[in-house]
Structures are given as C-alpha cells and as structure tokens.
Amino acid sequence: EVLLVESGGGLVKTGGSLRLSCAASGFTLSSYSMNWVRQAPGKGLEWVSKISPSGTFLYYADSVKGRFTISRDNAKNSLYLQMSSLRAEDTGMYYCARVLTKMATIGNFDYWGQGTLVTVSS
Amino acid sequence: IVLTQSPGTLSLSPGERATLSCRASQNVGSTYLGWYQQKPGQAPRLLIYGASSRASGIPDRFSGSGSGTDFSLTISRLEPEDFAVYYCQQYDNSLWTFGQGTKVEIK
C-alpha cells in the first residue's frame, strides 16, 4: 500500500524557518517525481514545488522561490521542504504528493499524504 | 495560466447529474489536465488525468472531457459521498496551477 506521511509542521514566528518531511512507503521513491502542495485555511490548493526522481530538477512557485528548498533522500525514502523567511501567508496545510507515472518529471498527482499544518504568526 | 472553474457552488440532489467547468486562460493542451475531489478534513483525491482518463478505483459515474481551453467533469448520478469540493489542475511552463474549486452541495 502506498503511504505518504508528512511531519514537521507547527507554529513558527514570522521570519522563522521550518523543515517539513514526507516519509514514503509502499513504493520505490527513487522512481517518482514528487511535489509539495499547500492549502491555506478555508482556501483552495496551491502548488508549491516539485522534484525529479533523482533530485536533479527542482521547480518552485513564484510565491516561494528563493525562500523554500525541496530535496529528497531516496535511500531514506524521504522528501523534504526547507522553508525560511516564513510569512503569515505561508500558513496552511502542506501536502506531499506523488506523480502518477513512474520516472516521469510531469504528471498529475495520484497519491497524497494527509498533510502537516504550518502556522506562521508574529 | 489561470484556471477558472464554474460555477462556484452547485446545489443538486442525489441522483442528479453534475457538470463542472474548468476554463484555461490559454491553450495548454489536455495531457496534464486533472480533476481532484476533496472532502472536509481530507487530502485531495485524483479522479481524472489527461482530461478524460479515470484514475485507479474511480467509479465510472465520473467522466472528464474537453480540450484546448475548455474542460468539464461530469458526475452522471450523484451519490451521497460525491458532495465535496472539486478542483481542476493544469501544467504549463514547468509550473502547476489549480482552479479555485467548485463546491457540490446537497440541495
């Protein structure tokens, strides 16, 4: 069974940093591109970042570019999102999500974790 | 690109047909057009990918269609568990975009 479990969320002050983790099981992480998607309270979905299977190619939404860094450790079956210079508008649920097709850089997201909540407040 | 979903809210009864629209601000093809369902307190679930292919385990009452800039998700007969928020998703220029969502509520 494919399982994605996020952790690392919490309350952080404006300007602070946080590192999110996503533990993957039930599939070979190194064969799939992965993404982070967030959702502000009561709002819609916003794509944040994606990483290719080997970690070579990284992409970011304009809203987080220069502040967030996506990475992965395939040997540890883990995906990460390092967030810095956090703002109030970064508050929300953060989901990791797997791309549908093996070894593809691009694809819709077929498995999602349950999310980890990040709250940024002064 | 900008994805505009309509209507914002759809009020229907179980057994009725639901048609949701997703319009893109420019033509980006249909290869990566996806539809997701999200229920309160849950993660989104992939329903449709490539504009018209059902994801694994998705009932055949869900269907997707469209091309170019206009796409739609149809639920042929609403079941009680189908009342939720639905998002479309599209890919362009190395970035993903979601629509703002359509809420399907019980009338």
Tab-separated table of C-alpha atoms in Angstrom:
chain	number	residue	atom	x	y	z
A	1	GLU	CA	0.000	0.000	0.000
A	2	VAL	CA	1.314	3.411	-0.987
A	3	LEU	CA	1.607	5.680	2.027
A	4	LEU	CA	2.858	9.248	2.394
A	5	VAL	CA	3.180	10.697	5.889
A	6	GLU	CA	4.118	14.325	6.426
A	7	SER	CA	5.634	15.724	9.606
A	8	GLY	CA	7.443	18.784	10.877
A	9	GLY	CA	4.638	21.313	10.859
A	10	GLY	CA	3.938	23.618	13.764
A	11	LEU	CA	3.770	27.198	14.976
A	12	VAL	CA	6.624	29.450	13.890
A	13	LYS	CA	7.224	33.176	14.096
A	14	THR	CA	7.249	35.430	11.068
A	15	GLY	CA	10.701	35.316	9.511
A	16	GLY	CA	11.441	31.920	11.021
A	17	SER	CA	12.283	28.577	9.463
A	18	LEU	CA	10.783	25.107	9.403
A	19	ARG	CA	11.645	21.811	7.742
A	20	LEU	CA	8.871	19.520	6.595
A	21	SER	CA	9.394	15.833	5.940
A	22	CYS	CA	7.390	13.301	3.967
A	23	ALA	CA	8.015	9.620	4.639
A	24	ALA	CA	7.160	7.366	1.720
A	25	SER	CA	6.389	3.662	1.847
A	26	GLY	CA	4.798	1.008	-0.343
A	27	PHE	CA	6.637	2.080	-3.497
A	28	THR	CA	10.141	2.894	-4.745
A	29	LEU	CA	10.532	6.609	-4.065
A	30	SER	CA	13.514	6.914	-6.411
A	31	SER	CA	11.254	6.121	-9.382
A	32	TYR	CA	8.850	9.024	-8.914
A	33	SER	CA	8.803	12.788	-9.113
A	34	MET	CA	7.295	14.343	-6.004
A	35	ASN	CA	5.529	17.571	-5.188
A	36	TRP	CA	4.505	19.775	-2.290
A	37	VAL	CA	1.070	21.391	-2.392
A	38	ARG	CA	-0.370	23.692	0.249
A	39	GLN	CA	-3.793	24.893	1.257
A	40	ALA	CA	-4.461	27.985	3.346
A	41	PRO	CA	-7.313	27.619	5.858
A	42	GLY	CA	-10.635	27.606	4.003
A	43	LYS	CA	-8.943	28.233	0.657
A	44	GLY	CA	-8.038	26.290	-2.463
A	45	LEU	CA	-4.989	24.270	-3.447
A	46	GLU	CA	-1.685	25.905	-4.343
A	47	TRP	CA	1.202	24.004	-5.881
A	48	VAL	CA	4.485	24.825	-4.109
A	49	SER	CA	7.356	22.800	-5.532
A	50	LYS	CA	8.374	19.654	-7.403
A	51	ILE	CA	11.485	17.490	-7.649
A	52	SER	CA	12.501	14.939	-10.266
A	53	PRO	CA	13.153	11.290	-9.293
A	54	SER	CA	16.905	11.722	-8.885
A	55	GLY	CA	16.630	15.207	-7.391
A	56	THR	CA	18.323	16.825	-10.374
A	57	PHE	CA	15.456	19.083	-11.437
A	58	LEU	CA	13.748	21.405	-8.977
A	59	TYR	CA	10.869	23.790	-9.609
A	60	TYR	CA	9.117	26.330	-7.400
A	61	ALA	CA	6.050	28.518	-7.421
A	62	ASP	CA	6.914	32.203	-7.672
A	63	SER	CA	5.408	32.764	-4.230
A	64	VAL	CA	8.095	30.639	-2.529
A	65	LYS	CA	11.080	30.908	-4.878
A	66	GLY	CA	14.223	31.893	-3.024
A	67	ARG	CA	12.706	31.042	0.373
A	68	PHE	CA	11.815	27.334	0.102
A	69	THR	CA	14.059	24.424	-0.904
A	70	ILE	CA	12.805	20.998	-1.906
A	71	SER	CA	15.055	17.958	-1.552
A	72	ARG	CA	14.899	14.214	-1.250
A	73	ASP	CA	16.833	11.299	0.203
A	74	ASN	CA	15.807	8.234	-1.770
A	75	ALA	CA	17.875	5.972	0.443
A	76	LYS	CA	15.781	7.119	3.409
A	77	ASN	CA	12.527	7.124	1.415
A	78	SER	CA	12.002	10.742	2.343
A	79	LEU	CA	11.059	14.049	0.772
A	80	TYR	CA	11.745	17.399	2.421
A	81	LEU	CA	10.735	21.033	2.224
A	82	GLN	CA	13.020	23.540	3.922
A	83	MET	CA	11.094	26.751	4.492
A	84	SER	CA	12.725	30.010	5.541
A	85	SER	CA	11.765	33.687	5.813
A	86	LEU	CA	8.279	32.499	6.593
A	87	ARG	CA	5.352	34.870	6.208
A	88	ALA	CA	1.801	34.841	7.517
A	89	GLU	CA	0.587	33.930	4.037
A	90	ASP	CA	2.592	30.681	4.204
A	91	THR	CA	0.154	29.414	6.841
A	92	GLY	CA	-1.717	26.307	5.804
A	93	MET	CA	-1.776	22.569	5.385
A	94	TYR	CA	1.169	21.216	3.441
A	95	TYR	CA	0.730	18.012	1.462
A	96	CYS	CA	3.313	15.882	-0.301
A	97	ALA	CA	2.027	14.220	-3.446
A	98	ARG	CA	3.361	11.642	-5.875
A	99	VAL	CA	3.332	11.986	-9.645
A	100	LEU	CA	1.162	9.404	-11.412
A	101	THR	CA	3.717	7.971	-13.830
A	102	LYS	CA	6.948	6.195	-12.935
A	103	MET	CA	10.122	8.066	-13.973
A	104	ALA	CA	8.099	10.953	-15.404
A	105	THR	CA	9.022	14.512	-14.496
A	106	ILE	CA	5.491	15.644	-15.177
A	107	GLY	CA	2.183	14.089	-14.242
A	108	ASN	CA	-0.948	14.552	-12.182
A	109	PHE	CA	-0.778	13.576	-8.508
A	110	ASP	CA	-2.118	10.133	-7.697
A	111	TYR	CA	-1.202	9.738	-4.027
A	112	TRP	CA	-1.287	12.391	-1.316
A	113	GLY	CA	-0.333	12.434	2.326
A	114	GLN	CA	-2.741	13.669	4.990
A	115	GLY	CA	-0.813	16.884	5.414
A	116	THR	CA	1.056	18.758	8.121
A	117	LEU	CA	-0.149	22.128	9.404
A	118	VAL	CA	2.132	25.144	9.361
A	119	THR	CA	1.102	28.273	11.232
A	120	VAL	CA	3.140	31.450	10.859
A	121	SER	CA	2.385	34.162	13.349
A	122	SER	CA	4.098	37.145	14.860
B	1	ILE	CA	-2.068	30.227	-16.895
B	2	VAL	CA	-5.223	30.885	-14.916
B	3	LEU	CA	-7.856	28.199	-14.456
B	4	THR	CA	-11.390	29.453	-13.846
B	5	GLN	CA	-13.899	26.976	-12.505
B	6	SER	CA	-17.646	27.439	-12.687
B	7	PRO	CA	-19.983	27.511	-11.026
B	8	GLY	CA	-18.536	28.318	-7.621
B	9	THR	CA	-21.228	26.248	-5.954
B	10	LEU	CA	-23.546	23.656	-7.444
B	11	SER	CA	-26.635	22.718	-5.423
B	12	LEU	CA	-28.056	19.377	-6.516
B	13	SER	CA	-29.915	16.373	-5.158
B	14	PRO	CA	-28.622	12.789	-5.016
B	15	GLY	CA	-29.263	11.040	-8.316
B	16	GLU	CA	-28.939	14.232	-10.356
B	17	ARG	CA	-26.281	14.916	-12.952
B	18	ALA	CA	-23.481	17.369	-12.169
B	19	THR	CA	-21.458	19.193	-14.786
B	20	LEU	CA	-18.447	21.219	-13.640
B	21	SER	CA	-16.487	23.527	-15.909
B	22	CYS	CA	-12.802	24.483	-15.980
B	23	ARG	CA	-11.616	27.132	-18.420
B	24	ALA	CA	-7.935	27.894	-19.036
B	25	SER	CA	-6.706	31.377	-19.900
B	26	GLN	CA	-4.700	29.929	-22.786
B	27	ASN	CA	-4.482	26.722	-24.769
B	28	VAL	CA	-2.144	24.311	-22.964
B	29	GLY	CA	-3.449	21.010	-24.276
B	30	SER	CA	-5.118	18.194	-22.359
B	31	THR	CA	-2.243	15.856	-21.498
B	32	TYR	CA	-1.961	17.032	-17.898
B	33	LEU	CA	-5.458	18.298	-17.172
B	34	GLY	CA	-6.562	16.695	-13.941
B	35	TRP	CA	-9.577	16.737	-11.650
B	36	TYR	CA	-9.490	16.188	-7.897
B	37	GLN	CA	-12.110	15.669	-5.229
B	38	GLN	CA	-11.600	16.951	-1.707
B	39	LYS	CA	-13.812	16.298	1.288
B	40	PRO	CA	-13.542	18.263	4.547
B	41	GLY	CA	-10.513	17.275	6.595
B	42	GLN	CA	-9.155	15.024	3.860
B	43	ALA	CA	-6.429	15.225	1.273
B	44	PRO	CA	-7.423	15.663	-2.357
B	45	ARG	CA	-8.055	12.531	-4.436
B	46	LEU	CA	-7.219	12.232	-8.115
B	47	LEU	CA	-10.319	11.478	-10.181
B	48	ILE	CA	-9.328	12.217	-13.775
B	49	TYR	CA	-5.982	12.670	-15.513
B	50	GLY	CA	-5.172	13.560	-19.094
B	51	ALA	CA	-8.564	15.297	-19.264
B	52	SER	CA	-10.541	12.077	-19.710
B	53	SER	CA	-8.803	9.076	-18.098
B	54	ARG	CA	-10.225	7.827	-14.826
B	55	ALA	CA	-7.720	7.221	-12.060
B	56	SER	CA	-7.473	3.840	-10.410
B	57	GLY	CA	-10.551	2.896	-8.392
B	58	ILE	CA	-12.677	5.822	-9.560
B	59	PRO	CA	-16.309	4.862	-10.346
B	60	ASP	CA	-17.458	5.195	-13.942
B	61	ARG	CA	-20.087	7.769	-12.994
B	62	PHE	CA	-17.164	10.243	-13.110
B	63	SER	CA	-16.085	11.329	-16.578
B	64	GLY	CA	-13.915	14.076	-17.968
B	65	SER	CA	-13.867	15.739	-21.353
B	66	GLY	CA	-12.608	18.761	-23.217
B	67	SER	CA	-9.589	20.139	-24.999
B	68	GLY	CA	-7.818	23.400	-25.683
B	69	THR	CA	-9.115	25.808	-23.086
B	70	ASP	CA	-12.455	24.259	-22.070
B	71	PHE	CA	-12.752	21.176	-19.895
B	72	SER	CA	-15.528	19.585	-17.905
B	73	LEU	CA	-16.089	16.983	-15.215
B	74	THR	CA	-19.409	15.170	-15.231
B	75	ILE	CA	-20.860	13.084	-12.446
B	76	SER	CA	-23.682	11.147	-14.088
B	77	ARG	CA	-25.704	10.380	-10.954
B	78	LEU	CA	-24.698	11.969	-7.694
B	79	GLU	CA	-24.173	9.618	-4.776
B	80	PRO	CA	-24.197	10.939	-1.185
B	81	GLU	CA	-20.403	10.562	-0.991
B	82	ASP	CA	-19.890	12.791	-4.054
B	83	PHE	CA	-20.789	16.010	-2.272
B	84	ALA	CA	-17.412	17.688	-1.955
B	85	VAL	CA	-15.170	20.324	-3.499
B	86	TYR	CA	-13.684	19.647	-6.939
B	87	TYR	CA	-10.516	21.191	-8.354
B	88	CYS	CA	-9.081	21.151	-11.841
B	89	GLN	CA	-5.309	21.231	-12.393
B	90	GLN	CA	-3.171	22.073	-15.364
B	91	TYR	CA	0.547	22.190	-16.185
B	92	ASP	CA	2.347	24.844	-18.194
B	93	ASN	CA	5.879	26.180	-18.384
B	94	SER	CA	7.201	23.942	-15.602
B	95	LEU	CA	4.519	25.070	-13.158
B	96	TRP	CA	1.259	23.563	-11.899
B	97	THR	CA	-1.911	25.569	-11.452
B	98	PHE	CA	-5.166	24.674	-9.701
B	99	GLY	CA	-8.558	26.182	-10.282
B	100	GLN	CA	-10.290	27.845	-7.354
B	101	GLY	CA	-12.688	24.924	-6.886
B	102	THR	CA	-16.370	24.099	-7.301
B	103	LYS	CA	-18.346	23.024	-4.276
B	104	VAL	CA	-21.042	20.453	-4.963
B	105	GLU	CA	-23.558	20.673	-2.142
B	106	ILE	CA	-26.768	18.884	-1.295
B	107	LYS	CA	-29.846	20.810	-2.325
